Short mmCIF file of C-alpha atoms in Angstrom, two decimals:
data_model
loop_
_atom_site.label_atom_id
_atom_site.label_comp_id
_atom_site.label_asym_id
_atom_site.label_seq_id
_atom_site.Cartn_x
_atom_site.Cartn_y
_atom_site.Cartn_z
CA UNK A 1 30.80 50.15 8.68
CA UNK A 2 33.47 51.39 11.00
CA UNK A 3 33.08 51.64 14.49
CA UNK A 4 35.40 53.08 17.60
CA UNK A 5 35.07 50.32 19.82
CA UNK A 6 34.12 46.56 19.24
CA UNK A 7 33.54 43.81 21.91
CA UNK A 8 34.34 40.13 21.79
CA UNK A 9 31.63 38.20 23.51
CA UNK A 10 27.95 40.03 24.49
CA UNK A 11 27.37 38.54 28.05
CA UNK A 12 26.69 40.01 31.20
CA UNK A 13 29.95 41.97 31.63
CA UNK A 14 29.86 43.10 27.91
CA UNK A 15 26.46 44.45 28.17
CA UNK A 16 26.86 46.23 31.09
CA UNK A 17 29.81 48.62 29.38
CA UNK A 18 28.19 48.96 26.38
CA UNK A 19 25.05 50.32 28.71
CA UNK A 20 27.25 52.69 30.08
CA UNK A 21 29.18 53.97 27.82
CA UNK A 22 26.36 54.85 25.81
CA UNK A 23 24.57 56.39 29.18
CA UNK A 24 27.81 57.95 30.07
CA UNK A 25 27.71 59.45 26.65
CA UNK A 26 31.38 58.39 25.01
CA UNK A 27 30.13 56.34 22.27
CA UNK A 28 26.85 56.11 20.16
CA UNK A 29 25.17 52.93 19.33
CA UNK A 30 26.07 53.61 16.44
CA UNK A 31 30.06 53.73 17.47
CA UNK A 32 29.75 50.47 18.93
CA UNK A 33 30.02 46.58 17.54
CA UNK A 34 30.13 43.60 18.73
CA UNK A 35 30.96 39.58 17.99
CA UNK A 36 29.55 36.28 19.61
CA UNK A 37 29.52 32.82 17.71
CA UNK A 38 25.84 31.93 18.69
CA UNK A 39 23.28 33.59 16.69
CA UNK A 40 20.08 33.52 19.49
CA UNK A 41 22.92 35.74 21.59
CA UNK A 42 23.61 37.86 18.38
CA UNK A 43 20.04 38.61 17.87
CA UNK A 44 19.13 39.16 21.95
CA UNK A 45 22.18 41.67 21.97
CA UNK A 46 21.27 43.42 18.61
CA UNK A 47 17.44 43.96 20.59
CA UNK A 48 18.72 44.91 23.98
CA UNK A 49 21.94 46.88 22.92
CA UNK A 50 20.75 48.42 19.67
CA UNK A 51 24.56 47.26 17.97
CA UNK A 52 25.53 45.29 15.32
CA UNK A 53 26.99 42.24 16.27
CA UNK A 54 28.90 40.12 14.05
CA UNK A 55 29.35 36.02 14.07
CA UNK A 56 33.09 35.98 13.80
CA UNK A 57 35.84 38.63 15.90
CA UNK A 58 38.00 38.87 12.77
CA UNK A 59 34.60 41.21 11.88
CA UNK A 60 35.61 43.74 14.19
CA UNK A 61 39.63 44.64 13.51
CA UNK A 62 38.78 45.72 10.04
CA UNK A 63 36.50 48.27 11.51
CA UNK A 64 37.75 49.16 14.81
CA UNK A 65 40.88 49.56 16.38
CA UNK A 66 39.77 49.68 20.36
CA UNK A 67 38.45 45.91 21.09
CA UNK A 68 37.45 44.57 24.26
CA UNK A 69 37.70 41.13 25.09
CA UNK A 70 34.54 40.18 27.13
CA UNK A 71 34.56 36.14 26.96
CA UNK A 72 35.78 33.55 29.87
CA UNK A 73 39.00 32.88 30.26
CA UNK A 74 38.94 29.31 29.23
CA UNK A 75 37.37 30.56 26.06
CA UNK A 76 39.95 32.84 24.58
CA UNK A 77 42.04 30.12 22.92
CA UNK A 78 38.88 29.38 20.66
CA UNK A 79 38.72 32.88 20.10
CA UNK A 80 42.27 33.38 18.73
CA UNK A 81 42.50 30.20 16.95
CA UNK A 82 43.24 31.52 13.63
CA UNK A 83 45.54 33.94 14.83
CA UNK A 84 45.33 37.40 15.87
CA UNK A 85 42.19 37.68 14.40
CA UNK A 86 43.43 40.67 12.53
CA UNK A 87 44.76 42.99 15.12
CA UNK A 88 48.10 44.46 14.79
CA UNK A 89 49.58 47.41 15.56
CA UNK A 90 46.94 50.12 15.30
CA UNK A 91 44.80 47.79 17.71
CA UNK A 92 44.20 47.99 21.92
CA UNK A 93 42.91 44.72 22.77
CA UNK A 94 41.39 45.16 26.22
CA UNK A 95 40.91 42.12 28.34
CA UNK A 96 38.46 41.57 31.27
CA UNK A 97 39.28 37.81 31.50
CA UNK A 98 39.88 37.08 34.92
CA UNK A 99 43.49 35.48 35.62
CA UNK A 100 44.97 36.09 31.90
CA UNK A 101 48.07 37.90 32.24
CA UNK A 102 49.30 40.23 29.78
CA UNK A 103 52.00 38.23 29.02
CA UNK A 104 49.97 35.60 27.78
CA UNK A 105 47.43 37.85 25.48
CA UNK A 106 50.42 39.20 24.01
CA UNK A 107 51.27 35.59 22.86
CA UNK A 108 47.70 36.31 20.45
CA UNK A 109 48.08 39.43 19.50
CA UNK A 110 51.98 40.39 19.87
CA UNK A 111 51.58 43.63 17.91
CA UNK A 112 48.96 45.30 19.56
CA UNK A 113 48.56 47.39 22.57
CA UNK A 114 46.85 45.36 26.05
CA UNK A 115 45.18 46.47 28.76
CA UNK A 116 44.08 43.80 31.45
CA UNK A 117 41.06 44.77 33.33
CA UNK A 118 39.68 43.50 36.44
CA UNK A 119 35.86 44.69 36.87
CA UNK A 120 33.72 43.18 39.43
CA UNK A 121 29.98 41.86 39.54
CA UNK A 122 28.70 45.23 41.11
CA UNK A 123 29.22 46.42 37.47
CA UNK A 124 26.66 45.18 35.79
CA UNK A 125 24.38 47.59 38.20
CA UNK A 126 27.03 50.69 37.37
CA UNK A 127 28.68 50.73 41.23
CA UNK A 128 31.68 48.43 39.90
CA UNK A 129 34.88 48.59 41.45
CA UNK A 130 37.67 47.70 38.49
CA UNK A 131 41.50 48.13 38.55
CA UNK A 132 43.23 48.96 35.20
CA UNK A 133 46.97 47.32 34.13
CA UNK A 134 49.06 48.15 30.97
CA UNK A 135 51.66 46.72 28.84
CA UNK A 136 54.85 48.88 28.19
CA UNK A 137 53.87 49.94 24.73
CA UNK A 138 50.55 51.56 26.11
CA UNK A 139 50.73 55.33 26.97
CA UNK A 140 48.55 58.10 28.87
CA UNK A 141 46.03 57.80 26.36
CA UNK A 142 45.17 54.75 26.00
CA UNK A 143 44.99 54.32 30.03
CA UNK A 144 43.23 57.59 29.91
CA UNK A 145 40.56 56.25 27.45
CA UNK A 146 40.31 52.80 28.90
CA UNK A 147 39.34 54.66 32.49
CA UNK A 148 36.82 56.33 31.11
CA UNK A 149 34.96 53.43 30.36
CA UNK A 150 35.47 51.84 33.56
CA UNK A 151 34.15 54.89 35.21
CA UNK A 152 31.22 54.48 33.17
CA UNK A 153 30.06 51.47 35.18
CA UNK A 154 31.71 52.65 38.64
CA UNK A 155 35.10 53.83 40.13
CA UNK A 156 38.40 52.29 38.65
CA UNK A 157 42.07 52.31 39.26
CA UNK A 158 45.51 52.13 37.39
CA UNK A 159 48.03 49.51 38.88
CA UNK A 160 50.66 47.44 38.65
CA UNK A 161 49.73 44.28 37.05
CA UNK A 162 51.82 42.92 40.27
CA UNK A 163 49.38 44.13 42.32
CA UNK A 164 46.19 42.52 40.21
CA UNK A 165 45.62 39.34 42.58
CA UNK A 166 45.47 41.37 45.30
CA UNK A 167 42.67 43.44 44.00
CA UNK A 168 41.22 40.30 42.88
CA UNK A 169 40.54 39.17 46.23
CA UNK A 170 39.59 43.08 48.09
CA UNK A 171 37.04 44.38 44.89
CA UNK A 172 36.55 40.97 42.77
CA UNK A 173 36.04 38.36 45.53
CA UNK A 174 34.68 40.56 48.17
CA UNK A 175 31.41 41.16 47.24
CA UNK A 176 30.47 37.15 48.13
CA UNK A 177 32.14 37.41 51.35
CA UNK A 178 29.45 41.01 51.82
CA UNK A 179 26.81 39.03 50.70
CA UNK A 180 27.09 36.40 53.36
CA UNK A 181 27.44 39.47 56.00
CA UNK A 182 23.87 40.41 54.68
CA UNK A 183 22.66 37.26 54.71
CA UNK A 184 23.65 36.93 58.47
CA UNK A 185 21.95 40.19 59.42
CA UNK A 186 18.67 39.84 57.69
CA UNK A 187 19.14 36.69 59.57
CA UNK A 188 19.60 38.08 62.76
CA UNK A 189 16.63 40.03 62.48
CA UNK A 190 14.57 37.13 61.40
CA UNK A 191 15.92 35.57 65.09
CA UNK A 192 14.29 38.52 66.45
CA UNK A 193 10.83 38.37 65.03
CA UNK A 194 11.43 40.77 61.62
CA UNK A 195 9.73 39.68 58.17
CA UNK A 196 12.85 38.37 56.29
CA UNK A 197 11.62 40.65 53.51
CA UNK A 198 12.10 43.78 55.36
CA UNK A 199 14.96 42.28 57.54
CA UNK A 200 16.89 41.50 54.09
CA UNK A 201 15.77 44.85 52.45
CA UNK A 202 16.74 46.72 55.80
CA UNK A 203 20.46 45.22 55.94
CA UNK A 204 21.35 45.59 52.43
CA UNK A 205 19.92 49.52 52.19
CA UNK A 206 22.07 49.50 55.74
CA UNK A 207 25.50 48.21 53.63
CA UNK A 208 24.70 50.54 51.09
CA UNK A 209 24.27 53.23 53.33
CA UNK A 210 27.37 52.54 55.08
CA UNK A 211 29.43 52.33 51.90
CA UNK A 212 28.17 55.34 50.51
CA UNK A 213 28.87 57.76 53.49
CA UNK A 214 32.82 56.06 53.48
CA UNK A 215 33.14 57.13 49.49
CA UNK A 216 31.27 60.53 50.04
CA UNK A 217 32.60 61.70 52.97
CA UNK A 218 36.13 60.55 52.40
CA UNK A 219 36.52 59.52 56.38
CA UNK A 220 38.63 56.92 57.55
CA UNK A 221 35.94 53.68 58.46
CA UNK A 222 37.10 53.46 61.84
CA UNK A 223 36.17 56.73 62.91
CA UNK A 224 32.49 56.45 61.41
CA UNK A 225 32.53 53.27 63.95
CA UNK A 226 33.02 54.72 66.59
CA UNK A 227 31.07 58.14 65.37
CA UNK A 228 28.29 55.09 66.01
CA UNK A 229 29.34 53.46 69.38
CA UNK A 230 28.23 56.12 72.58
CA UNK A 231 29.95 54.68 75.43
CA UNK A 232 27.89 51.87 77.16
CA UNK A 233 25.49 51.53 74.09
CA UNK A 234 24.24 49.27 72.01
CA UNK A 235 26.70 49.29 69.12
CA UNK A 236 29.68 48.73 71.36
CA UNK A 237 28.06 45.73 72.66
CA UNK A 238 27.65 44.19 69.36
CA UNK A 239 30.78 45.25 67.91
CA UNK A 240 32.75 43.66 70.89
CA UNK A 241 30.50 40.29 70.17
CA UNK A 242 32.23 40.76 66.40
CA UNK A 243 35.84 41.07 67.77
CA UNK A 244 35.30 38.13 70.54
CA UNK A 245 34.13 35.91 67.36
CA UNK A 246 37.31 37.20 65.18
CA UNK A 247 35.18 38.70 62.37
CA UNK A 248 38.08 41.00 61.03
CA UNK A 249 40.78 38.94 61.66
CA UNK A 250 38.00 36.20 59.57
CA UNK A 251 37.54 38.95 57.22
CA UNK A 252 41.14 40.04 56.70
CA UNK A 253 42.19 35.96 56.13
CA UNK A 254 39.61 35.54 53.45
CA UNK A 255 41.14 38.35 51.45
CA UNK A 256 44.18 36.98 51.99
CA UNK A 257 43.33 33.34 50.71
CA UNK A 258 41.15 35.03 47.94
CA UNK A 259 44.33 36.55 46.49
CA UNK A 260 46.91 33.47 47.10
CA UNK A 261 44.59 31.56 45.02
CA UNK A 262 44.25 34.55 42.26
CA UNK A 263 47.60 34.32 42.10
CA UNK A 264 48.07 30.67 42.08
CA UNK A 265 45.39 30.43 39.23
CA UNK A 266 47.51 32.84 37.10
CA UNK A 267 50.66 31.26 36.68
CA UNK A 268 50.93 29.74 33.79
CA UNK A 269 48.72 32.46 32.02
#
């Protein structure tokens, strides 16, 4: 069988590319493999995905050459323990382990092109945010091909692998810290008498909404808040509530810490 693109690992992450990609139209089921050591996951991704999936990842460089590596980070030593598992130079290895630098994948598969990825959780729902780093021997192509796919599940962006624990803490950690915003407002509406069902439903479609009219209409954030705050209203009350409580400097110190710890994580790998 050969295949154009074969995946290490079947998990969340995994799944979610493969579902887009194939929704997205730039591979067939049929253009598409897969590896994972534990045959009840084999079998569950064979059903869900409609792939073949393999026991061991040597299975895939003989009959792909574009391989993504979808397994934690503190499982890719397992992974490579007989090698390269058979990629050289006509191989892309593609990594979306969090905190692996190319540097070190290059240590397991020296001969081969690597692209590090960083996706997020929103991914598995196709809004993911993911940034995109190469090593020197990659070209247009291959940074081409690799952003459609990330496209496929969202929006994604070529950087400087420099610049990777910083998106680590803005697109990767962020969603959490949104989350707990959420939570507070559904929250806040529960303090004022709301079901929490609609309360949570009503600030969540309310983030959403937000979001969406910042990526649609292009405008700078600051300008749709005030577009919202008329002079002596509402919104201006609460917003100055947010700034006498320190919620962006809060905000802008999380990010901060989020990424000094991405970084501190990744040395040594």
């Amino acid at each position: 069988m050969t295949a154009k693109i074969g995946f290490i690992g079947t998990g969340k992450m995994a799944s979610a590319i493969i579902k887009g990609i194939v929704s997205a139209g730039l591979y067939t089921t049929d253009e598409i493999i897969a590896s994972n050591i534990h045959a009840d996951s084999r079998a569950k991704a064979e059903k869900e995905l409609g792939i073949k999936v393999y026991s061991e990842p040597e299975e895939l460089s003989s009959r792909c050459e574009l391989i993504v590596l979808a397994v934690k980070p503190q499982q890719i030593p397992s992974v490579f323990t007989s090698g390269s598992c058979g990629m050289g130079r006509n191989h892309t290895l593609v990594s979306i382990a969090a905190g692996i630098t190319i540097k070190s994948l290059k240590t397991y598969v020296p001969d081969s092109k690597v692209l590090r990825v960083m996706p997020n959780i929103c991914s598995t729902i196709s809004a993911g945010a993911s940034a995109i780093s190469a090593s020197e021997d990659c070209d247009e192509n291959d940074l081409e091909n690799v952003k459609k796919i990330f496209d496929s599940i969202g929006i994604s962006f070529v950087i400087k692998e420099k610049d990777m624990d910083a998106v680590s803490a803005v697109s990767g950690s962020s969603p959490a810290f949104l989350f707990m915003i959420i939570e507070a407002m559904a929250d806040g509406g529960a303090l004022m008498g709301l079901p929490r069902d609609m309360s949570i439903e009503l600030a969540a479609q309310t983030m959403y909404g937000a979001a969406k009219t910042v990526l649609e209409t292009g405008t700078h954030p600051a300008i749709l808040k005030d577009s919202v705050c008329s002079p002596g209203g509402t919104t201006i009350e609460g917003v100055k509530v947010l700034e006498d409580y320190g919620v962006r400097a809060a905000v802008i110190s999380a990010i901060q810490a989020s990424a000094e710890k991405s970084k501190e994580l990744g040395k040594g790998n």
